[in-house]
PDB file of N, CA and C in Angstrom:
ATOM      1  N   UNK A  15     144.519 -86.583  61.410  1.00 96.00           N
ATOM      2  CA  UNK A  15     143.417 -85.927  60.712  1.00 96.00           C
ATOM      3  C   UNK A  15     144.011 -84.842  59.823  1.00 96.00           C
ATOM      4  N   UNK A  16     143.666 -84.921  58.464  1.00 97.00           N
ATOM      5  CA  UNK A  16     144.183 -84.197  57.842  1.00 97.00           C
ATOM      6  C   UNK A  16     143.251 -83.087  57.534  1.00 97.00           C
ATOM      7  N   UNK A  17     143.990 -81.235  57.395  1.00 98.00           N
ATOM      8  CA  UNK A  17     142.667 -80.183  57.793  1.00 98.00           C
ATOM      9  C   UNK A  17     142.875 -79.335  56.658  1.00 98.00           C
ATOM     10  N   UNK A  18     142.130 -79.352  55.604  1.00 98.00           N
ATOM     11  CA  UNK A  18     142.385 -78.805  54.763  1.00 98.00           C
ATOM     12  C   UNK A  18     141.269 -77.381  54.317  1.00 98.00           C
ATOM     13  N   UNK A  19     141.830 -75.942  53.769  1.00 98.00           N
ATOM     14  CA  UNK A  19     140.218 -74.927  52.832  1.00 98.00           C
ATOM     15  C   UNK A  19     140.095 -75.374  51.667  1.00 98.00           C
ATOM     16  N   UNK A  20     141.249 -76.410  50.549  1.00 98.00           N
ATOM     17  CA  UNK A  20     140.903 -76.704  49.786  1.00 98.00           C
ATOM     18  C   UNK A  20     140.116 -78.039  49.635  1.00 98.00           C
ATOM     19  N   UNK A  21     139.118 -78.148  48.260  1.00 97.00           N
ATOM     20  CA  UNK A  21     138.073 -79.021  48.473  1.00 97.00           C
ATOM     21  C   UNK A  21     138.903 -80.594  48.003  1.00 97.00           C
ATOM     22  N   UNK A  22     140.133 -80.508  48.067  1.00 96.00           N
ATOM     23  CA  UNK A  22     140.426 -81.699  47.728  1.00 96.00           C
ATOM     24  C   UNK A  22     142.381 -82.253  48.916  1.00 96.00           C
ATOM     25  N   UNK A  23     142.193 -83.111  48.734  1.00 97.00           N
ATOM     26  CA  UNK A  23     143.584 -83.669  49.281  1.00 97.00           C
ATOM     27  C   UNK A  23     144.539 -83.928  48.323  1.00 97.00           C
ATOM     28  N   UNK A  24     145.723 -83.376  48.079  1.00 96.00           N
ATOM     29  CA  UNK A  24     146.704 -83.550  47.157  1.00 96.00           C
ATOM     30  C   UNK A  24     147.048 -85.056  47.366  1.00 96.00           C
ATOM     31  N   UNK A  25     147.153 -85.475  46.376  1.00 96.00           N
ATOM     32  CA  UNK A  25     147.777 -87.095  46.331  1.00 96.00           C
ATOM     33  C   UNK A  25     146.668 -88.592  46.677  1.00 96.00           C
ATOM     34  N   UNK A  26     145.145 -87.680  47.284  1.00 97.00           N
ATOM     35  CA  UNK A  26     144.622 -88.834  48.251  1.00 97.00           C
ATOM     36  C   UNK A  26     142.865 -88.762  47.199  1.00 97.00           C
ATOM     37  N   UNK A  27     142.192 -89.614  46.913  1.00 98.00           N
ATOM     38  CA  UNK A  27     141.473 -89.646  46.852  1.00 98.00           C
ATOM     39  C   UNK A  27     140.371 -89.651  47.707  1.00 98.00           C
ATOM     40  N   UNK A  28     139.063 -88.737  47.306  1.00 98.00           N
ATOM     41  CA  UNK A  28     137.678 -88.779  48.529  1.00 98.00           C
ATOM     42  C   UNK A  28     137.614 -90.195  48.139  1.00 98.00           C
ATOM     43  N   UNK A  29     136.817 -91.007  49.649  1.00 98.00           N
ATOM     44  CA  UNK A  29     136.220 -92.404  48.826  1.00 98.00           C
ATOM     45  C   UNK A  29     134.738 -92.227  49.748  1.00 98.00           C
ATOM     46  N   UNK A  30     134.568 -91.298  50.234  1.00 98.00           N
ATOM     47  CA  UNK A  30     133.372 -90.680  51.351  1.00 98.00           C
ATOM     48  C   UNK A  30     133.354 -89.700  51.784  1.00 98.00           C
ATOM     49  N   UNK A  31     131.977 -89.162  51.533  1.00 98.00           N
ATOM     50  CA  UNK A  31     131.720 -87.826  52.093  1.00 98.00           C
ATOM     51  C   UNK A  31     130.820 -88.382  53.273  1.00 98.00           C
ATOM     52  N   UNK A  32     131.438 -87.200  54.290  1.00 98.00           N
ATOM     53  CA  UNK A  32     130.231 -87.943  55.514  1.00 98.00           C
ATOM     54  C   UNK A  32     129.407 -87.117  55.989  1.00 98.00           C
ATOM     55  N   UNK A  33     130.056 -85.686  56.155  1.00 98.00           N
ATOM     56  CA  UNK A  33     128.823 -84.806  56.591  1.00 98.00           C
ATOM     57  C   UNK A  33     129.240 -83.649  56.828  1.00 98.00           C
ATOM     58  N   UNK A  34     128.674 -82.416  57.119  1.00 98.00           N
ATOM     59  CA  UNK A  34     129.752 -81.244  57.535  1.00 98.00           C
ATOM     60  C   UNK A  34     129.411 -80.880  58.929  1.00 98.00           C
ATOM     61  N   UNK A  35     130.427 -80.967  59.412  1.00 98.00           N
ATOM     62  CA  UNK A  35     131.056 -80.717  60.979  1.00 98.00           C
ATOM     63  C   UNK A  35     131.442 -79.272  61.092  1.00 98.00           C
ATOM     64  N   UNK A  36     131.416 -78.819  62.258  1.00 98.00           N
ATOM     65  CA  UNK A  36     131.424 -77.631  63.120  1.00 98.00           C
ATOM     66  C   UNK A  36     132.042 -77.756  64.208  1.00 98.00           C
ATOM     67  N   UNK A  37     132.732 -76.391  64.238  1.00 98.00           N
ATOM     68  CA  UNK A  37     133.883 -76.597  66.222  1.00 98.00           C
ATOM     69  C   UNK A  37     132.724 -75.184  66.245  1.00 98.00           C
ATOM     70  N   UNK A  38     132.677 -75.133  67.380  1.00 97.00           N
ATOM     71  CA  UNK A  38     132.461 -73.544  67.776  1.00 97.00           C
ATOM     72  C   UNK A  38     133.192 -73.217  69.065  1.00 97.00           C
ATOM     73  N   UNK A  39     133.310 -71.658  69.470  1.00 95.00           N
ATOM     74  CA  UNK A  39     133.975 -71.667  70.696  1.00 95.00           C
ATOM     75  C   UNK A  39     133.392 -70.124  71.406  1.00 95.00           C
ATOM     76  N   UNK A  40     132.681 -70.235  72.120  1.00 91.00           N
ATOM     77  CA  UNK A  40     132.552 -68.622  72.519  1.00 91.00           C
ATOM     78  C   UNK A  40     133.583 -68.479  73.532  1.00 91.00           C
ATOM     79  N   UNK A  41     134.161 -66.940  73.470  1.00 85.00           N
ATOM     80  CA  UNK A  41     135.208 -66.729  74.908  1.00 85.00           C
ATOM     81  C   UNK A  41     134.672 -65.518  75.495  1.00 85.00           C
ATOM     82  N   UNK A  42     134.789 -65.371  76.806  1.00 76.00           N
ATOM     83  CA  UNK A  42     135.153 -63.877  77.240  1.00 76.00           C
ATOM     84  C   UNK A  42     136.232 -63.211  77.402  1.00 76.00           C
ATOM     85  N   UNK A  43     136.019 -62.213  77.150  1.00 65.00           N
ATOM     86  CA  UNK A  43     137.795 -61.492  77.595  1.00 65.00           C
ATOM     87  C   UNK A  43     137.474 -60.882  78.924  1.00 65.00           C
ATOM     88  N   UNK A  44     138.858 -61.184  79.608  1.00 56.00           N
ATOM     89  CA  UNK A  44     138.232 -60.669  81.116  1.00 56.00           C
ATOM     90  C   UNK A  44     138.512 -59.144  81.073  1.00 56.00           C
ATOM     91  N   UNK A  45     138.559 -58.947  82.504  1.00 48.00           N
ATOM     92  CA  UNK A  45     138.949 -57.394  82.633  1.00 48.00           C
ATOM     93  C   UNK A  45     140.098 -57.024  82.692  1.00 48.00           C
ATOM     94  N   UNK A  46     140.737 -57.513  82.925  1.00 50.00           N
ATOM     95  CA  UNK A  46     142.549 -57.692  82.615  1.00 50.00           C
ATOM     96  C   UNK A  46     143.130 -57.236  81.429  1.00 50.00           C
ATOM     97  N   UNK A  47     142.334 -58.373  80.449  1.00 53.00           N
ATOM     98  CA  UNK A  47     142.832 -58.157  79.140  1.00 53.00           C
ATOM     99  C   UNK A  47     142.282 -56.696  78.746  1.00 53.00           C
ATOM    100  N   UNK A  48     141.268 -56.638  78.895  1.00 55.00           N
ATOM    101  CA  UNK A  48     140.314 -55.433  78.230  1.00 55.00           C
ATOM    102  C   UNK A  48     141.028 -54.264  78.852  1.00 55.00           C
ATOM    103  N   UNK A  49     141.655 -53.803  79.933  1.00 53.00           N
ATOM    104  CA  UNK A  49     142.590 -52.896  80.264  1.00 53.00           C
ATOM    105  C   UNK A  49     143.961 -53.144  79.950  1.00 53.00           C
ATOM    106  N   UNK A  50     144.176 -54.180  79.423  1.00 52.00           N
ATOM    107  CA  UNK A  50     146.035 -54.336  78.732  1.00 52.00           C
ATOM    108  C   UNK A  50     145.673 -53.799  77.411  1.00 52.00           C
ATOM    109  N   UNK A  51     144.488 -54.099  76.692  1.00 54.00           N
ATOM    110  CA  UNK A  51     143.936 -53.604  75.105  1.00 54.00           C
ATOM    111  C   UNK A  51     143.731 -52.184  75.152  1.00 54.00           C
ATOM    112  N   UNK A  52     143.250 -51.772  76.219  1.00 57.00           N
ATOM    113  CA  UNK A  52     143.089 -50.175  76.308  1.00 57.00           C
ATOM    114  C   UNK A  52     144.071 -49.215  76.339  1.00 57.00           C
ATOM    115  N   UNK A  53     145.060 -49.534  77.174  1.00 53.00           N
ATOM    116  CA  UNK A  53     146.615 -49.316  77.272  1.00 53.00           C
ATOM    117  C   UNK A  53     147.034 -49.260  76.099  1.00 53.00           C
ATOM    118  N   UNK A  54     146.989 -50.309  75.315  1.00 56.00           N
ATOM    119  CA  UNK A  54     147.704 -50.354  73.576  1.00 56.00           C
ATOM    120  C   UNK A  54     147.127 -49.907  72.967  1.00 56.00           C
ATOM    121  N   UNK A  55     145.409 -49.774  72.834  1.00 52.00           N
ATOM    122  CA  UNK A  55     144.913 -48.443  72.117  1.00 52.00           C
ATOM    123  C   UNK A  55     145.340 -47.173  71.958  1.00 52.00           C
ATOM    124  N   UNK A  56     145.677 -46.689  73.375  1.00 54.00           N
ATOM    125  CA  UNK A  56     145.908 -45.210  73.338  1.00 54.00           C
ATOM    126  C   UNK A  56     147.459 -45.128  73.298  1.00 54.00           C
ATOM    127  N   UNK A  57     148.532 -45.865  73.616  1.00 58.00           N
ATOM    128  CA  UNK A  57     149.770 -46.138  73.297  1.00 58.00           C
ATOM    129  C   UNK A  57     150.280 -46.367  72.158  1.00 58.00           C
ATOM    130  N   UNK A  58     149.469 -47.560  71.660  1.00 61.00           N
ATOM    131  CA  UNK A  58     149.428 -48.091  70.353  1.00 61.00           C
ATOM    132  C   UNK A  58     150.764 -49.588  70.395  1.00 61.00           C
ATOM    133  N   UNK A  59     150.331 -50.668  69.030  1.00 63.00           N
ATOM    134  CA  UNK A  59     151.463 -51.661  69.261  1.00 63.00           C
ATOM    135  C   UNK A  59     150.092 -52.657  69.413  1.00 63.00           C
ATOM    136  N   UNK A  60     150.609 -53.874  69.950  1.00 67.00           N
ATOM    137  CA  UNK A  60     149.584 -54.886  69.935  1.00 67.00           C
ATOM    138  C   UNK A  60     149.220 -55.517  70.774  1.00 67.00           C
ATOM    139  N   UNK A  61     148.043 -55.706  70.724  1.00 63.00           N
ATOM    140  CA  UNK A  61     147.544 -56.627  72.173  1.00 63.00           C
ATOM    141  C   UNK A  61     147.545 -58.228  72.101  1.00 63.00           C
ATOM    142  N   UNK A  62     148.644 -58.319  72.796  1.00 69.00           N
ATOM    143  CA  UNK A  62     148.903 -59.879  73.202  1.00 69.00           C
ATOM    144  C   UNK A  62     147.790 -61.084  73.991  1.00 69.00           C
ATOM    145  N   UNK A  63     147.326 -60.044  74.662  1.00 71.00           N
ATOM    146  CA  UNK A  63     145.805 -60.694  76.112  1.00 71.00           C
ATOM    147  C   UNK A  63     145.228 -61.246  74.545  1.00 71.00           C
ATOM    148  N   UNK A  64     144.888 -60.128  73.698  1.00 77.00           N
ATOM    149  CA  UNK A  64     143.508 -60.752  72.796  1.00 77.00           C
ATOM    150  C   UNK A  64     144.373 -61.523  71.471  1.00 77.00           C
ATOM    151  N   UNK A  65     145.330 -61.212  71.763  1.00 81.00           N
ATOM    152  CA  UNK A  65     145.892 -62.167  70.301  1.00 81.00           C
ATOM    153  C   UNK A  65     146.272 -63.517  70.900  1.00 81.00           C
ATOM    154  N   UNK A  66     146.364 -63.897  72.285  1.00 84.00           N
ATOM    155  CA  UNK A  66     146.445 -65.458  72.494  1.00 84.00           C
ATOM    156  C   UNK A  66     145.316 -65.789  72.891  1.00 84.00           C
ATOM    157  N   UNK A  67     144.090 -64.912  73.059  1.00 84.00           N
ATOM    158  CA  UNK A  67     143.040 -65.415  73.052  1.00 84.00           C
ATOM    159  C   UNK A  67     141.808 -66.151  71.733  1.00 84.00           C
ATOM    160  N   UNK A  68     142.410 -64.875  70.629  1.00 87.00           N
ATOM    161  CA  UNK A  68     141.871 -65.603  69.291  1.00 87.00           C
ATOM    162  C   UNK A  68     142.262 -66.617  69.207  1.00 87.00           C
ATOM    163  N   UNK A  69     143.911 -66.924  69.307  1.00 92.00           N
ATOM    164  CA  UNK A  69     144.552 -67.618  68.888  1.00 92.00           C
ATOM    165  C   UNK A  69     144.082 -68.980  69.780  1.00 92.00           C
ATOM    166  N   UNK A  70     143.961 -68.937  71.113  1.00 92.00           N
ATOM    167  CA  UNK A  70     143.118 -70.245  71.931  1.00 92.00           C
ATOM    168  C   UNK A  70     142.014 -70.718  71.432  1.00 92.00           C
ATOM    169  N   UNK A  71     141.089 -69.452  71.248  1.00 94.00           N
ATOM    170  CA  UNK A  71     139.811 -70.191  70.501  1.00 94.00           C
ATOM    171  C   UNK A  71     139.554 -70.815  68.797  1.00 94.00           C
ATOM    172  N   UNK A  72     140.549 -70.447  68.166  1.00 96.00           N
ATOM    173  CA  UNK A  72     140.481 -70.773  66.914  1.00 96.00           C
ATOM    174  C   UNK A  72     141.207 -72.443  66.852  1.00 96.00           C
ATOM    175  N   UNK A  73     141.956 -72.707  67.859  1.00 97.00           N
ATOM    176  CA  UNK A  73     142.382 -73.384  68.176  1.00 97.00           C
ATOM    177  C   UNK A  73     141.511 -74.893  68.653  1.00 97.00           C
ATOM    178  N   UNK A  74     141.068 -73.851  69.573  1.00 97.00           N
ATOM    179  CA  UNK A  74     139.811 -74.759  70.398  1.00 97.00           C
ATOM    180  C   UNK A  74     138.576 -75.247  69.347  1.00 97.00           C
ATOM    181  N   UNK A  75     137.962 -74.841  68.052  1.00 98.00           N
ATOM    182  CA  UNK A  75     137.369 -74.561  67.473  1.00 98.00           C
ATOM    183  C   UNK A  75     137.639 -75.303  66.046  1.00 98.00           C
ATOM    184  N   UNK A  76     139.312 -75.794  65.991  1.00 98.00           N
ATOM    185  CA  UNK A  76     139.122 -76.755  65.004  1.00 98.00           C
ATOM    186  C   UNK A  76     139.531 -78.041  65.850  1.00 98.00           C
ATOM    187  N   UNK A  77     140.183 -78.213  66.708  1.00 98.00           N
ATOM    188  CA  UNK A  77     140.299 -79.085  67.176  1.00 98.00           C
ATOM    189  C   UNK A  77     138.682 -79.694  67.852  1.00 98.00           C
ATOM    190  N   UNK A  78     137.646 -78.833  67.897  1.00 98.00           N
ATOM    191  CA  UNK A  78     136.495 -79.531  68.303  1.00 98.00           C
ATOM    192  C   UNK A  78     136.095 -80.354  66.849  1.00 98.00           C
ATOM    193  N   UNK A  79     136.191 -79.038  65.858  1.00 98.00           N
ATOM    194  CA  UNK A  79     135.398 -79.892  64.324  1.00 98.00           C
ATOM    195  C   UNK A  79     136.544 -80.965  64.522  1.00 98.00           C
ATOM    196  N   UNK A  80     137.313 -81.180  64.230  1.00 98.00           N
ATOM    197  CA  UNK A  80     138.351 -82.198  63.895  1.00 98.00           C
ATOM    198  C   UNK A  80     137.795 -83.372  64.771  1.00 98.00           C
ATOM    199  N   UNK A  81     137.378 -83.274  66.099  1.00 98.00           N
ATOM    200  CA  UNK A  81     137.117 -84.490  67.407  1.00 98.00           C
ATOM    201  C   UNK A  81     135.292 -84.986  66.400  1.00 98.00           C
ATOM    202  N   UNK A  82     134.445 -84.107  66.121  1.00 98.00           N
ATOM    203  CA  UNK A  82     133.376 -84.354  65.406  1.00 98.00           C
ATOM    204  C   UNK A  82     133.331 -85.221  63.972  1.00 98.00           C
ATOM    205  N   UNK A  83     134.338 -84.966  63.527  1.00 98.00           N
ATOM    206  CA  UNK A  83     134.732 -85.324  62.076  1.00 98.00           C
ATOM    207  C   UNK A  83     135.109 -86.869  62.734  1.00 98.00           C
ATOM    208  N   UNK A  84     135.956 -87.145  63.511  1.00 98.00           N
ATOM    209  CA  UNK A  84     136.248 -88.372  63.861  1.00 98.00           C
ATOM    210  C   UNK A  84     135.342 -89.329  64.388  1.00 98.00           C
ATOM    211  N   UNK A  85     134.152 -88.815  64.982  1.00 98.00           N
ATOM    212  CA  UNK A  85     133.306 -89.242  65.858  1.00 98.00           C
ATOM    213  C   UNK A  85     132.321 -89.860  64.431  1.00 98.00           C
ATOM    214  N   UNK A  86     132.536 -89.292  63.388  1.00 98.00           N
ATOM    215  CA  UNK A  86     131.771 -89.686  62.480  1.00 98.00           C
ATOM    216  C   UNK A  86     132.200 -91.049  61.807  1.00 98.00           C
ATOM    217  N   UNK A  87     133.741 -90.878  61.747  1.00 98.00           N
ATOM    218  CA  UNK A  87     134.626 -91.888  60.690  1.00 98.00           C
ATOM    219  C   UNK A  87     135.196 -91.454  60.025  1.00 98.00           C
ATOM    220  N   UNK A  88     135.378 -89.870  59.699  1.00 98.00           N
ATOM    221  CA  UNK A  88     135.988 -89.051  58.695  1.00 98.00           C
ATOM    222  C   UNK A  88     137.588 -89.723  58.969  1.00 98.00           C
ATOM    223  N   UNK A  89     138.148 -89.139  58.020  1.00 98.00           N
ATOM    224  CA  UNK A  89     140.012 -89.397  58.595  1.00 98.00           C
ATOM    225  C   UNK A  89     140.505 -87.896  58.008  1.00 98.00           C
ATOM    226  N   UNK A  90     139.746 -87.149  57.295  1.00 98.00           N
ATOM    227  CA  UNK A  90     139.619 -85.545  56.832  1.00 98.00           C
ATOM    228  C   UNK A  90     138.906 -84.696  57.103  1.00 98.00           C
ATOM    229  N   UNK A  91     139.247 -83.655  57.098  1.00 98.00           N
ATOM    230  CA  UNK A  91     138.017 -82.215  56.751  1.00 98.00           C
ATOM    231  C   UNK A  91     138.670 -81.666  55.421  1.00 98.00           C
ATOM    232  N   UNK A  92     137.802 -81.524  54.500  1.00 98.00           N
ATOM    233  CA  UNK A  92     137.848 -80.388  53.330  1.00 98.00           C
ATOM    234  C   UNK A  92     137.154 -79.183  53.727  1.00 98.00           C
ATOM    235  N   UNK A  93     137.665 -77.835  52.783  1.00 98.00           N
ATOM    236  CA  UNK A  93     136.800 -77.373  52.530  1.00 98.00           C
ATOM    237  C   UNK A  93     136.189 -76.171  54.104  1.00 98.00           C
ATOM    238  N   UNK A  94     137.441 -76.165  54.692  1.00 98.00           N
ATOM    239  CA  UNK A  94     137.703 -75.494  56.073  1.00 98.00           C
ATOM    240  C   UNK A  94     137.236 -74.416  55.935  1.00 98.00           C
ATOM    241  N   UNK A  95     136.342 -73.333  57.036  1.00 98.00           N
ATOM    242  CA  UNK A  95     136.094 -72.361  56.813  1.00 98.00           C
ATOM    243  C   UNK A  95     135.934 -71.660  58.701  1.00 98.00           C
ATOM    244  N   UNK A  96     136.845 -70.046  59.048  1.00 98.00           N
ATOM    245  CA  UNK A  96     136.779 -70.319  60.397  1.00 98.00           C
ATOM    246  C   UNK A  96     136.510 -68.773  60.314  1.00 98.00           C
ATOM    247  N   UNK A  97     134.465 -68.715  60.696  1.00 97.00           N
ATOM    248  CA  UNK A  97     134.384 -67.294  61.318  1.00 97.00           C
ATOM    249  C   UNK A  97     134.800 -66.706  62.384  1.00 97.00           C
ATOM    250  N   UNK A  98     134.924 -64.898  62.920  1.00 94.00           N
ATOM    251  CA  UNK A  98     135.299 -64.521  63.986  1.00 94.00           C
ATOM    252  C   UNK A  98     133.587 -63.912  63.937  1.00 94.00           C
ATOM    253  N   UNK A  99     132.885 -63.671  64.993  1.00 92.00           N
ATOM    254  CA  UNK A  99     132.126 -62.539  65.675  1.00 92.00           C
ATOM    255  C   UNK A  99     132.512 -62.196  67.271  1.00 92.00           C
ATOM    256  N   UNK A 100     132.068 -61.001  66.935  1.00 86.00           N
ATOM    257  CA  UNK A 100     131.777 -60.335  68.502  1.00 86.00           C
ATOM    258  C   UNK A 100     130.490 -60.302  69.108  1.00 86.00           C
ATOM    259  N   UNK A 101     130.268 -60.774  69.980  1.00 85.00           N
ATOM    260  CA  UNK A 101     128.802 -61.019  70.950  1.00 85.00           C
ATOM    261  C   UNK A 101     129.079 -60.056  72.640  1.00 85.00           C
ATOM    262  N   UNK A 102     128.071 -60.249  72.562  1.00 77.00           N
ATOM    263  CA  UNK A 102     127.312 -59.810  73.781  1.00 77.00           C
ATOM    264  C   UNK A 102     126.939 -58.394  73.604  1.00 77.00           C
ATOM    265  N   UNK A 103     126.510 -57.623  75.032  1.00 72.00           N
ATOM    266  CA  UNK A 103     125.927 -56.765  75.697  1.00 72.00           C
ATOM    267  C   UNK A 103     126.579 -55.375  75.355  1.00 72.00           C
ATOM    268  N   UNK A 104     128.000 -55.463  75.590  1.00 74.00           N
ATOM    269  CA  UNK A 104     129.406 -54.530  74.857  1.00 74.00           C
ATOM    270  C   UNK A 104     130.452 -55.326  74.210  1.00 74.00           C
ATOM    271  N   UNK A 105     129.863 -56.177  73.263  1.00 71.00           N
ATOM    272  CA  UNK A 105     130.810 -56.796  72.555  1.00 71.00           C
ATOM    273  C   UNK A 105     132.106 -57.875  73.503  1.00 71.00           C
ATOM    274  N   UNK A 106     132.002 -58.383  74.763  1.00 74.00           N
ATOM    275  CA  UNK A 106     132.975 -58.272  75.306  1.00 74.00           C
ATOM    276  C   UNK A 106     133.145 -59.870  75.001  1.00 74.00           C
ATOM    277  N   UNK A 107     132.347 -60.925  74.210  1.00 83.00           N
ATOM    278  CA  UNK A 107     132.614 -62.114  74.078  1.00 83.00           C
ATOM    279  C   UNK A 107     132.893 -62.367  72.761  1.00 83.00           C
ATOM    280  N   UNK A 108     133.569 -63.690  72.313  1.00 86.00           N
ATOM    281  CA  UNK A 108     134.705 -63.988  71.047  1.00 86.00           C
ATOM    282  C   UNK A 108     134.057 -64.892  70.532  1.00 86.00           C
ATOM    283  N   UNK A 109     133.209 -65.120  69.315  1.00 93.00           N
ATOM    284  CA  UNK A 109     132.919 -66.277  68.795  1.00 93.00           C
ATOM    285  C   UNK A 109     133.673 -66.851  67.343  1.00 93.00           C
ATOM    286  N   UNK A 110     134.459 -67.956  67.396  1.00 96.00           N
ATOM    287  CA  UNK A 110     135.045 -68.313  66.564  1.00 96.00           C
ATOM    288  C   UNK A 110     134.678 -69.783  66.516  1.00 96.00           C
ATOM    289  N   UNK A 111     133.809 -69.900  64.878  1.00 97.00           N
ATOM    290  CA  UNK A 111     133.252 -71.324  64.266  1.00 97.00           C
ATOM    291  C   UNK A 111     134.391 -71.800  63.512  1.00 97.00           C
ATOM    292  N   UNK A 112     134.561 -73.140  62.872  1.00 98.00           N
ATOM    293  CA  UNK A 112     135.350 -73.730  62.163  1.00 98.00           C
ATOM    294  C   UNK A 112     134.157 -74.460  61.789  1.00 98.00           C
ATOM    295  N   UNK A 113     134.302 -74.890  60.418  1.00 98.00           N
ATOM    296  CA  UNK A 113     132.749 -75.523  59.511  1.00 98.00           C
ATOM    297  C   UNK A 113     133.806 -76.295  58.101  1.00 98.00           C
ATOM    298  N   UNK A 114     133.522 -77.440  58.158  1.00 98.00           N
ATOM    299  CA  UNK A 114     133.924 -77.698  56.898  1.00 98.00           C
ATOM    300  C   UNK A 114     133.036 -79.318  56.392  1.00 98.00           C
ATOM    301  N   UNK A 115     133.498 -79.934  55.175  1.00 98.00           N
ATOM    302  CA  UNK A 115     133.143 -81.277  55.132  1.00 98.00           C
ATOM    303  C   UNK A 115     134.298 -83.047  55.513  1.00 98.00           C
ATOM    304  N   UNK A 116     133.780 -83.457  56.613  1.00 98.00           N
ATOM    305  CA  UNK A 116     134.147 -84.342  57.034  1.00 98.00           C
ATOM    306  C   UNK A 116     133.910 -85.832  55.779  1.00 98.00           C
ATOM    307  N   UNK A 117     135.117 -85.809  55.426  1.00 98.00           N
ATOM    308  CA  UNK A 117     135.207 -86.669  54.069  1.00 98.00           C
ATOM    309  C   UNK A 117     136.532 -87.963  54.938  1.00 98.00           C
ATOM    310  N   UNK A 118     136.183 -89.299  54.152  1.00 98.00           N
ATOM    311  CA  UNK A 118     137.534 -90.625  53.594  1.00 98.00           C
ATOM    312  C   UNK A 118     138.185 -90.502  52.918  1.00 98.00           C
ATOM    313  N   UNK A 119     139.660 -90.530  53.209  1.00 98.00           N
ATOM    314  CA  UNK A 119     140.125 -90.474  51.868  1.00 98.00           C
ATOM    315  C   UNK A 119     140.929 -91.480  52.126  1.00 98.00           C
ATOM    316  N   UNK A 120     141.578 -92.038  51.028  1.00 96.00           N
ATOM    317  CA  UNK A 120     142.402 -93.009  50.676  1.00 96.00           C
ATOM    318  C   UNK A 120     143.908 -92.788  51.170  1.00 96.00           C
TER     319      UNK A 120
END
């Protein structure tokens, strides 16, 4: 599956557009992480807990659009696009979408 933000494939022609597909992924961060992040707040430097956690869900999130895109017939996504929000009560959950158009190409 080829995953592209631009609206076209170098070398390949569209021969179908099929539809636009979505991964989504909500996470929580546990309490672990949220006290390893607090630590590096007031220390300073970077938090690893939440940077392999974006990094899982963004993950998780095209590889879902990508499984959707296939389920359709696509053999592409154009046209990639991958929000972050923060949810909940104190912010403590991760939402990361991936949205693009599930296209054929040659």
């Amino acid at each position: 599956m080829i995953v592209t933000t631009t609206n076209t494939v170098e070398g390949h022609a569209i021969t179908e557009y099929v539809g636009i597909v979505f991964g989504e992924v909500i996470s929580g961060v546990n309490m672990f992480r949220d006290i390893g992040a607090g630590l590096t707040n007031l220390f300073g430097g970077r938090s690893a807990g939440y940077e392999d956690e974006l990094q899982n869900a963004r993950n998780e999130a095209l590889r879902e659009m990508c499984q959707r895109a296939g389920n359709l017939g696509a053999n592409a996504v154009v046209g990639v696009d991958i929000d972050y929000e923060v949810l909940g009560a104190n912010n403590g959950m991760l939402m990361v979408s991936a949205s693009g158009t599930a296209v054929v190409i040659d």
